[in-house]
Amino acid sequence: MLPSPLPSESLTSESSVDSLDAETCRSLRDNQYNATLIERIDIHDDLFRVRVRPDAGIRPFEPGQYVAVGLGNWEPRLKPSQEENLEPKKMTKVVRRAYSISCPMISADGELAPCDKLDYLEFYIALVRQASDPKGKPPALTPRLYGLNQGDRLVVESKITGHYTLAGIDSGDTILMLSTGTGEAPHNAMTAGLLHRGHHGRIINATTVRSHADLGYEREHRLLMERFPQYRYLAMTTRDPENLDPAHPRYVGKQYLQDMFTSGKLAELAGDPLDPANTHVFLCGNPAMIGLVKAGEPIPARPGMLPLLSAAGFTNEVVGPGHVRFEKYW
Ligand SMILES: Cc1cc2nc3c(=O)[nH]c(=O)nc-3n(C[C@H](O)[C@H](O)[C@H](O)COP(=O)(O)OP(=O)(O)OC[C@H]3O[C@@H](n4cnc5c(N)ncnc54)[C@H](O)[C@@H]3O)c2cc1C
């Protein structure tokens, strides 16, 4: 899919660019940027898949890992987004954020495309226009990242890192991956990696998003399910009409992963008992879904997955079947 250029009036220079002339910006880019955006696939205005090719190639990495991506504070910010007032000395700095490496999963000619066999990195990134805490710092990177188009330059750190990987998994084990929103990214990389290495146990990739419009990889998941009977993609929503309107003919209520798990609906849809004896669990995305409770803190009224999984016999301490791994995005 070709990138759809953003209307120029949606980008604003704000204070940062006003104070740096075009020649300074050009020289900062030339000196610091080390990668090129080669393709941008817009799912909707606030969600995209983006492919980036680092100039120096890509060091070996494992599905599930992440890398830092950055842009200069001198780059314009997409509007509407929370206003940012930077001190002059910060204008020439690069802001970096971690991004899980996602995966196209299926190549243009219909072949399985594991992320570590490509000459680019794919990311799945939501635009954050506003900090969730009204007093919080304005989101620094994504309002700038969303201004980029094909051919534009940016920073990608050479070090790809992270412990959220497929280590210690046997080929017949059940893999249960649960995500919210763009937390699906590492699971897509893991899915393609598992299928590519001939994993024959069940692979369940379940995600909850607000609306069906937020499913950036639905077509690829359907194709994989047609080809690999051990693979199941479960897409669930919380804000579509069938989630909100009890009179809707297909009313299902809000499909939060926690409720789906405790009610047994997730196991039913997965077609698997999700037994800790042979199931590895991966949780990625919104911290409220993950539900990490620090020692001494009470479990909230709506617990996240970690306490629910613990009550069901899973653990995040011992590696092996029954093990839970998680990656919090904030
Ligand atoms: C290991 C790791 C991997 C990550 N991988 C991804 C990824 O693959 N895709 C991705 O979109 N983000 C990912 N993130 C989050 C990412 O690093 C940025 O925080 C995010 O893109 C927002 O950047 P920002 O500078 O615009 O705002 P920030 O100042 O970084 O964040 C502002 C606020 O935005 C909200 N937020 C952060 N990330 C998201 C998100 N993904 N969806 C909705 N709201 C969010 C939170 O409330 C956060 O406090 C990852 C984070 C970590 C730690």
Short mmCIF file of C-alpha atoms and ligand atoms in Angstrom, two decimals:
data_model
loop_
_atom_site.label_atom_id
_atom_site.label_comp_id
_atom_site.label_asym_id
_atom_site.label_seq_id
_atom_site.Cartn_x
_atom_site.Cartn_y
_atom_site.Cartn_z
CA MET A 1 0.00 0.00 0.00
CA LEU A 2 1.38 3.43 -0.85
CA PRO A 3 1.71 5.99 1.89
CA SER A 4 -1.00 8.61 2.09
CA PRO A 5 0.72 11.96 2.64
CA LEU A 6 -0.61 13.98 5.52
CA PRO A 7 -2.15 17.32 4.73
CA SER A 8 0.50 19.95 5.35
CA GLU A 9 -1.77 22.06 7.55
CA SER A 10 -1.89 19.17 10.02
CA LEU A 11 1.81 19.66 10.82
CA THR A 12 2.86 22.49 13.02
CA SER A 13 6.23 23.97 13.68
CA GLU A 14 5.39 25.17 17.21
CA SER A 15 8.28 26.67 19.11
CA SER A 16 10.92 24.11 18.15
CA VAL A 17 11.20 24.67 14.43
CA ASP A 18 10.60 28.39 14.71
CA SER A 19 13.88 28.73 16.51
CA LEU A 20 15.95 26.54 14.20
CA ASP A 21 16.52 27.53 10.61
CA ALA A 22 16.11 25.06 7.76
CA GLU A 23 19.86 24.69 7.22
CA THR A 24 20.44 23.79 10.90
CA CYS A 25 17.63 21.22 10.77
CA ARG A 26 19.10 19.72 7.60
CA SER A 27 22.53 19.42 9.14
CA LEU A 28 21.15 17.87 12.37
CA ARG A 29 19.27 15.30 10.28
CA ASP A 30 22.34 14.52 8.17
CA ASN A 31 24.51 14.06 11.24
CA GLN A 32 22.14 12.05 13.42
CA TYR A 33 19.64 10.12 11.30
CA ASN A 34 20.68 6.64 10.27
CA ALA A 35 17.60 4.99 8.74
CA THR A 36 14.97 5.60 6.05
CA LEU A 37 11.23 5.11 6.21
CA ILE A 38 10.57 2.89 3.18
CA GLU A 39 6.83 2.29 3.53
CA ARG A 40 3.99 3.65 5.58
CA ILE A 41 0.70 1.73 5.81
CA ASP A 42 -2.00 3.83 7.41
CA ILE A 43 -4.68 1.78 9.15
CA HIS A 44 -6.49 4.99 10.10
CA ASP A 45 -5.54 8.53 11.15
CA ASP A 46 -4.12 7.43 14.52
CA LEU A 47 -2.66 4.02 13.70
CA PHE A 48 -0.01 2.92 11.24
CA ARG A 49 2.37 0.17 10.24
CA VAL A 50 5.71 1.54 9.17
CA ARG A 51 8.74 -0.08 7.54
CA VAL A 52 12.18 1.31 8.23
CA ARG A 53 15.51 0.35 6.70
CA PRO A 54 18.61 1.13 8.82
CA ASP A 55 21.59 2.29 6.70
CA ALA A 56 23.93 -0.18 8.41
CA GLY A 57 21.65 -3.20 8.05
CA ILE A 58 20.02 -5.08 10.93
CA ARG A 59 21.86 -6.98 13.64
CA PRO A 60 20.50 -10.48 14.43
CA PHE A 61 17.57 -10.40 16.84
CA GLU A 62 14.78 -12.59 18.18
CA PRO A 63 11.04 -12.27 17.57
CA GLY A 64 9.53 -10.30 20.46
CA GLN A 65 12.46 -7.92 20.94
CA TYR A 66 12.37 -4.14 20.66
CA VAL A 67 14.55 -1.27 19.52
CA ALA A 68 14.67 2.48 20.13
CA VAL A 69 13.41 4.77 17.36
CA GLY A 70 13.94 8.52 17.42
CA LEU A 71 13.42 11.90 15.83
CA GLY A 72 14.80 15.34 16.56
CA ASN A 73 12.83 17.78 18.69
CA TRP A 74 13.26 20.16 15.77
CA GLU A 75 10.78 18.12 13.69
CA PRO A 76 7.24 19.49 13.38
CA ARG A 77 4.41 18.00 15.44
CA LEU A 78 1.14 16.76 14.02
CA LYS A 79 -1.94 18.72 15.11
CA PRO A 80 -4.20 18.37 16.96
CA SER A 81 -1.91 17.12 19.68
CA GLN A 82 -0.97 18.32 23.13
CA GLU A 83 1.07 21.50 23.00
CA GLU A 84 4.73 21.21 23.87
CA ASN A 85 6.94 24.04 25.06
CA LEU A 86 10.55 22.97 24.94
CA GLU A 87 13.46 24.82 26.46
CA PRO A 88 15.74 26.16 23.70
CA LYS A 89 18.63 23.89 24.75
CA LYS A 90 16.45 20.81 24.10
CA MET A 91 15.58 21.78 20.53
CA THR A 92 18.60 20.04 19.04
CA LYS A 93 18.11 16.78 21.00
CA VAL A 94 16.72 13.52 19.63
CA VAL A 95 13.75 11.95 21.44
CA ARG A 96 13.80 8.14 21.48
CA ARG A 97 11.14 5.57 22.37
CA ALA A 98 11.12 1.77 22.48
CA TYR A 99 9.18 -0.12 19.79
CA SER A 100 8.57 -3.84 19.55
CA ILE A 101 9.53 -5.20 16.18
CA SER A 102 6.38 -6.31 14.41
CA CYS A 103 6.16 -8.42 11.28
CA PRO A 104 4.30 -8.43 7.94
CA MET A 105 3.91 -12.22 8.47
CA ILE A 106 2.98 -12.77 4.80
CA SER A 107 5.09 -11.44 1.92
CA ALA A 108 3.68 -9.77 -1.21
CA ASP A 109 3.90 -13.13 -3.02
CA GLY A 110 1.99 -14.92 -0.27
CA GLU A 111 4.94 -16.62 1.47
CA LEU A 112 5.46 -16.76 5.23
CA ALA A 113 7.63 -13.71 6.08
CA PRO A 114 9.35 -13.99 9.49
CA CYS A 115 10.66 -10.66 10.72
CA ASP A 116 14.28 -11.78 11.06
CA LYS A 117 14.50 -12.66 7.35
CA LEU A 118 13.67 -9.13 6.09
CA ASP A 119 15.94 -6.21 5.17
CA TYR A 120 13.71 -3.75 7.04
CA LEU A 121 12.08 -3.44 10.47
CA GLU A 122 8.32 -3.18 10.69
CA PHE A 123 6.67 -1.26 13.52
CA TYR A 124 3.03 -0.99 14.52
CA ILE A 125 2.53 2.40 16.16
CA ALA A 126 -0.40 4.30 17.63
CA LEU A 127 -0.42 8.08 17.54
CA VAL A 128 -0.65 9.45 21.08
CA ARG A 129 -2.04 12.98 20.78
CA GLN A 130 -2.42 13.64 24.50
CA ALA A 131 -0.82 12.29 27.71
CA SER A 132 -3.41 10.18 29.57
CA ASP A 133 -2.59 12.12 32.74
CA PRO A 134 -3.72 15.71 31.94
CA LYS A 135 -0.77 17.01 33.97
CA GLY A 136 1.65 14.61 32.26
CA LYS A 137 4.36 15.54 29.78
CA PRO A 138 3.14 15.92 26.19
CA PRO A 139 3.81 12.85 24.06
CA ALA A 140 7.13 13.65 22.42
CA LEU A 141 7.71 11.18 19.63
CA THR A 142 4.51 9.97 17.97
CA PRO A 143 3.14 13.44 17.00
CA ARG A 144 6.46 13.89 15.13
CA LEU A 145 6.65 10.33 13.77
CA TYR A 146 3.22 10.69 12.18
CA GLY A 147 4.53 13.55 10.06
CA LEU A 148 6.98 11.26 8.23
CA ASN A 149 6.46 9.96 4.72
CA GLN A 150 8.19 7.48 2.45
CA GLY A 151 11.85 8.46 1.98
CA ASP A 152 12.06 10.49 5.20
CA ARG A 153 14.91 9.88 7.60
CA LEU A 154 14.94 9.00 11.31
CA VAL A 155 17.00 7.33 14.04
CA VAL A 156 16.93 3.59 14.74
CA GLU A 157 19.34 2.39 17.41
CA SER A 158 21.54 -0.49 16.29
CA LYS A 159 21.00 -2.45 19.52
CA ILE A 160 17.87 -4.63 19.42
CA THR A 161 17.10 -5.96 22.86
CA GLY A 162 14.56 -7.45 25.30
CA HIS A 163 13.75 -10.65 27.19
CA TYR A 164 10.23 -10.97 25.77
CA THR A 165 11.13 -13.85 23.46
CA LEU A 166 10.29 -17.44 22.59
CA ALA A 167 13.15 -18.91 24.63
CA GLY A 168 12.42 -22.24 26.33
CA ILE A 169 9.43 -23.27 24.24
CA ASP A 170 9.00 -26.80 22.89
CA SER A 171 7.46 -27.37 19.50
CA GLY A 172 4.33 -29.06 20.88
CA ASP A 173 3.56 -26.49 23.62
CA THR A 174 0.50 -24.23 23.50
CA ILE A 175 1.33 -20.53 23.07
CA LEU A 176 -1.21 -18.02 24.34
CA MET A 177 -0.47 -14.41 23.35
CA LEU A 178 -2.74 -11.69 24.75
CA SER A 179 -2.45 -8.05 23.74
CA THR A 180 -4.19 -4.72 23.68
CA GLY A 181 -3.84 -2.37 20.69
CA THR A 182 -0.35 -2.17 19.25
CA GLY A 183 0.77 -4.74 21.86
CA GLU A 184 0.03 -7.19 19.07
CA ALA A 185 3.33 -6.18 17.40
CA PRO A 186 5.74 -8.62 19.11
CA HIS A 187 3.12 -11.39 18.92
CA ASN A 188 3.01 -11.02 15.14
CA ALA A 189 6.78 -11.44 15.05
CA MET A 190 6.51 -14.48 17.33
CA THR A 191 3.67 -16.00 15.33
CA ALA A 192 5.60 -15.87 12.06
CA GLY A 193 8.74 -17.12 13.85
CA LEU A 194 6.94 -20.08 15.43
CA LEU A 195 5.22 -21.09 12.19
CA HIS A 196 8.48 -20.71 10.29
CA ARG A 197 10.32 -23.03 12.70
CA GLY A 198 7.56 -25.65 12.43
CA HIS A 199 5.89 -25.22 15.81
CA HIS A 200 3.05 -27.74 15.84
CA GLY A 201 1.39 -26.95 19.18
CA ARG A 202 -1.48 -24.49 19.25
CA ILE A 203 -0.64 -20.80 18.74
CA ILE A 204 -3.36 -18.46 19.98
CA ASN A 205 -2.91 -14.76 19.24
CA ALA A 206 -5.74 -12.86 20.96
CA THR A 207 -6.07 -9.11 20.95
CA THR A 208 -8.53 -6.59 22.34
CA VAL A 209 -8.92 -3.25 20.58
CA ARG A 210 -11.55 -0.53 20.77
CA SER A 211 -13.00 -1.12 17.34
CA HIS A 212 -12.58 -3.45 14.35
CA ALA A 213 -11.05 -0.46 12.54
CA ASP A 214 -8.07 -0.85 14.89
CA LEU A 215 -7.08 -4.28 13.55
CA GLY A 216 -4.06 -3.51 11.43
CA TYR A 217 -3.16 -7.09 10.48
CA GLU A 218 -6.53 -8.83 10.16
CA ARG A 219 -6.02 -9.89 6.53
CA GLU A 220 -2.65 -11.50 7.28
CA HIS A 221 -4.02 -13.36 10.31
CA ARG A 222 -6.91 -14.76 8.25
CA LEU A 223 -4.46 -15.98 5.59
CA LEU A 224 -2.30 -17.65 8.24
CA MET A 225 -5.32 -19.38 9.78
CA GLU A 226 -6.29 -20.79 6.36
CA ARG A 227 -2.82 -22.22 5.94
CA PHE A 228 -1.90 -23.31 9.48
CA PRO A 229 -4.58 -25.23 11.38
CA GLN A 230 -2.65 -24.88 14.66
CA TYR A 231 -2.91 -21.06 14.45
CA ARG A 232 -5.85 -19.06 15.79
CA TYR A 233 -6.22 -15.28 15.80
CA LEU A 234 -8.93 -13.93 18.09
CA ALA A 235 -9.85 -10.29 17.64
CA MET A 236 -12.05 -8.71 20.29
CA THR A 237 -13.44 -5.22 20.71
CA THR A 238 -14.83 -2.97 23.44
CA ARG A 239 -16.38 0.03 21.65
CA ASP A 240 -18.18 -1.28 18.57
CA PRO A 241 -22.01 -1.33 18.43
CA GLU A 242 -22.08 -5.06 19.32
CA ASN A 243 -20.14 -4.21 22.49
CA LEU A 244 -22.32 -1.28 23.57
CA ASP A 245 -25.89 -1.81 22.38
CA PRO A 246 -27.77 -4.70 24.07
CA ALA A 247 -30.36 -4.51 21.26
CA HIS A 248 -27.69 -5.26 18.65
CA PRO A 249 -28.34 -8.65 16.96
CA ARG A 250 -24.74 -9.73 17.64
CA TYR A 251 -24.43 -8.13 21.10
CA VAL A 252 -21.43 -9.55 23.00
CA GLY A 253 -20.71 -6.81 25.56
CA LYS A 254 -17.22 -5.41 26.09
CA GLN A 255 -14.66 -8.11 25.35
CA TYR A 256 -11.97 -7.48 27.94
CA LEU A 257 -9.35 -10.23 27.96
CA GLN A 258 -9.58 -10.62 31.74
CA ASP A 259 -13.35 -11.33 31.58
CA MET A 260 -12.94 -13.60 28.56
CA PHE A 261 -10.32 -15.62 30.45
CA THR A 262 -12.18 -16.01 33.75
CA SER A 263 -15.50 -16.84 32.06
CA GLY A 264 -13.87 -19.64 30.05
CA LYS A 265 -14.87 -17.92 26.79
CA LEU A 266 -11.24 -17.44 25.77
CA ALA A 267 -10.50 -21.18 26.11
CA GLU A 268 -13.68 -21.95 24.17
CA LEU A 269 -12.73 -19.59 21.31
CA ALA A 270 -9.15 -20.86 21.40
CA GLY A 271 -10.36 -24.46 21.19
CA ASP A 272 -7.85 -25.31 23.91
CA PRO A 273 -8.13 -25.80 27.70
CA LEU A 274 -5.21 -23.36 28.26
CA ASP A 275 -3.75 -25.71 30.83
CA PRO A 276 -0.68 -24.38 32.71
CA ALA A 277 0.86 -27.85 32.25
CA ASN A 278 1.67 -27.10 28.61
CA THR A 279 0.79 -23.44 27.96
CA HIS A 280 3.15 -20.46 27.79
CA VAL A 281 1.51 -17.05 28.16
CA PHE A 282 2.65 -13.72 26.68
CA LEU A 283 1.01 -10.42 27.71
CA CYS A 284 1.74 -7.16 25.93
CA GLY A 285 0.38 -3.63 25.82
CA ASN A 286 -1.68 -1.65 28.31
CA PRO A 287 -0.45 -2.07 31.93
CA ALA A 288 -4.05 -2.33 33.18
CA MET A 289 -4.55 -5.50 31.11
CA ILE A 290 -1.22 -6.92 32.31
CA GLY A 291 -2.00 -6.06 35.93
CA LEU A 292 1.40 -6.15 37.58
CA VAL A 293 0.79 -5.74 41.32
CA LYS A 294 3.85 -4.70 43.28
CA ALA A 295 4.56 -6.38 46.64
CA GLY A 296 2.31 -4.92 49.34
CA GLU A 297 -0.08 -3.28 46.87
CA PRO A 298 -3.74 -4.38 46.83
CA ILE A 299 -5.14 -6.13 43.73
CA PRO A 300 -7.45 -3.60 42.01
CA ALA A 301 -11.20 -4.17 41.70
CA ARG A 302 -10.71 -4.99 38.02
CA PRO A 303 -7.55 -7.10 38.15
CA GLY A 304 -5.25 -7.50 35.19
CA MET A 305 -4.19 -10.82 33.70
CA LEU A 306 -1.23 -11.54 36.01
CA PRO A 307 -3.25 -12.15 39.21
CA LEU A 308 -5.92 -14.03 37.23
CA LEU A 309 -3.33 -16.27 35.62
CA SER A 310 -1.63 -16.81 38.95
CA ALA A 311 -4.96 -17.94 40.46
CA ALA A 312 -5.32 -20.36 37.52
CA GLY A 313 -1.93 -21.98 38.24
CA PHE A 314 0.39 -19.96 36.01
CA THR A 315 3.52 -18.24 37.29
CA ASN A 316 5.83 -15.52 36.04
CA GLU A 317 8.77 -16.84 38.02
CA VAL A 318 9.64 -20.32 36.74
CA VAL A 319 10.51 -20.69 33.05
CA GLY A 320 8.77 -23.60 31.33
CA PRO A 321 5.14 -24.51 30.62
CA GLY A 322 2.81 -22.42 32.78
CA HIS A 323 5.21 -19.50 32.50
CA VAL A 324 3.87 -15.97 31.95
CA ARG A 325 6.02 -13.29 30.26
CA PHE A 326 4.92 -9.71 29.84
CA GLU A 327 5.90 -6.43 28.15
CA LYS A 328 4.37 -3.22 29.51
CA TYR A 329 4.20 -0.32 27.02
CA TRP A 330 3.92 2.34 29.71
C1 LIG B 1 9.43 -2.26 25.35
C2 LIG B 1 8.41 -1.32 24.74
C3 LIG B 1 7.91 -1.57 23.47
C4 LIG B 1 6.97 -0.69 22.91
N1 LIG B 1 6.46 -1.00 21.69
C5 LIG B 1 5.48 -0.22 21.16
C6 LIG B 1 4.89 -0.57 19.90
O1 LIG B 1 5.23 -1.57 19.27
N2 LIG B 1 3.92 0.28 19.42
C7 LIG B 1 3.52 1.39 20.10
O2 LIG B 1 2.62 2.11 19.58
N3 LIG B 1 4.06 1.72 21.29
C8 LIG B 1 5.04 0.96 21.82
N4 LIG B 1 5.62 1.31 23.01
C9 LIG B 1 5.31 2.63 23.59
C10 LIG B 1 6.29 3.67 22.97
O3 LIG B 1 7.58 3.49 23.48
C11 LIG B 1 5.88 5.13 23.23
O4 LIG B 1 5.71 5.32 24.61
C12 LIG B 1 4.60 5.51 22.51
O5 LIG B 1 4.75 5.35 21.10
C13 LIG B 1 4.22 6.98 22.78
O6 LIG B 1 5.35 7.79 22.53
P1 LIG B 1 5.26 9.36 22.73
O7 LIG B 1 6.63 9.90 22.86
O8 LIG B 1 4.41 9.96 21.65
O9 LIG B 1 4.50 9.52 24.09
P2 LIG B 1 5.03 9.07 25.54
O10 LIG B 1 5.41 10.29 26.29
O11 LIG B 1 6.07 8.00 25.41
O12 LIG B 1 3.74 8.38 26.13
C14 LIG B 1 2.66 9.15 26.57
C15 LIG B 1 1.51 8.27 26.99
O13 LIG B 1 0.99 7.60 25.86
C16 LIG B 1 0.31 6.41 26.24
N5 LIG B 1 0.82 5.33 25.36
C17 LIG B 1 2.10 4.90 25.21
N6 LIG B 1 2.17 3.92 24.29
C18 LIG B 1 0.92 3.73 23.83
C19 LIG B 1 0.37 2.84 22.88
N7 LIG B 1 1.11 1.94 22.22
N8 LIG B 1 -0.97 2.90 22.65
C20 LIG B 1 -1.74 3.78 23.31
N9 LIG B 1 -1.28 4.65 24.25
C21 LIG B 1 0.04 4.62 24.50
C22 LIG B 1 0.61 6.21 27.72
O14 LIG B 1 -0.50 6.69 28.47
C23 LIG B 1 1.81 7.09 27.93
O15 LIG B 1 1.92 7.51 29.27
C24 LIG B 1 6.55 0.45 23.61
C25 LIG B 1 7.07 0.72 24.88
C26 LIG B 1 7.98 -0.16 25.45
C27 LIG B 1 8.50 0.13 26.84
#
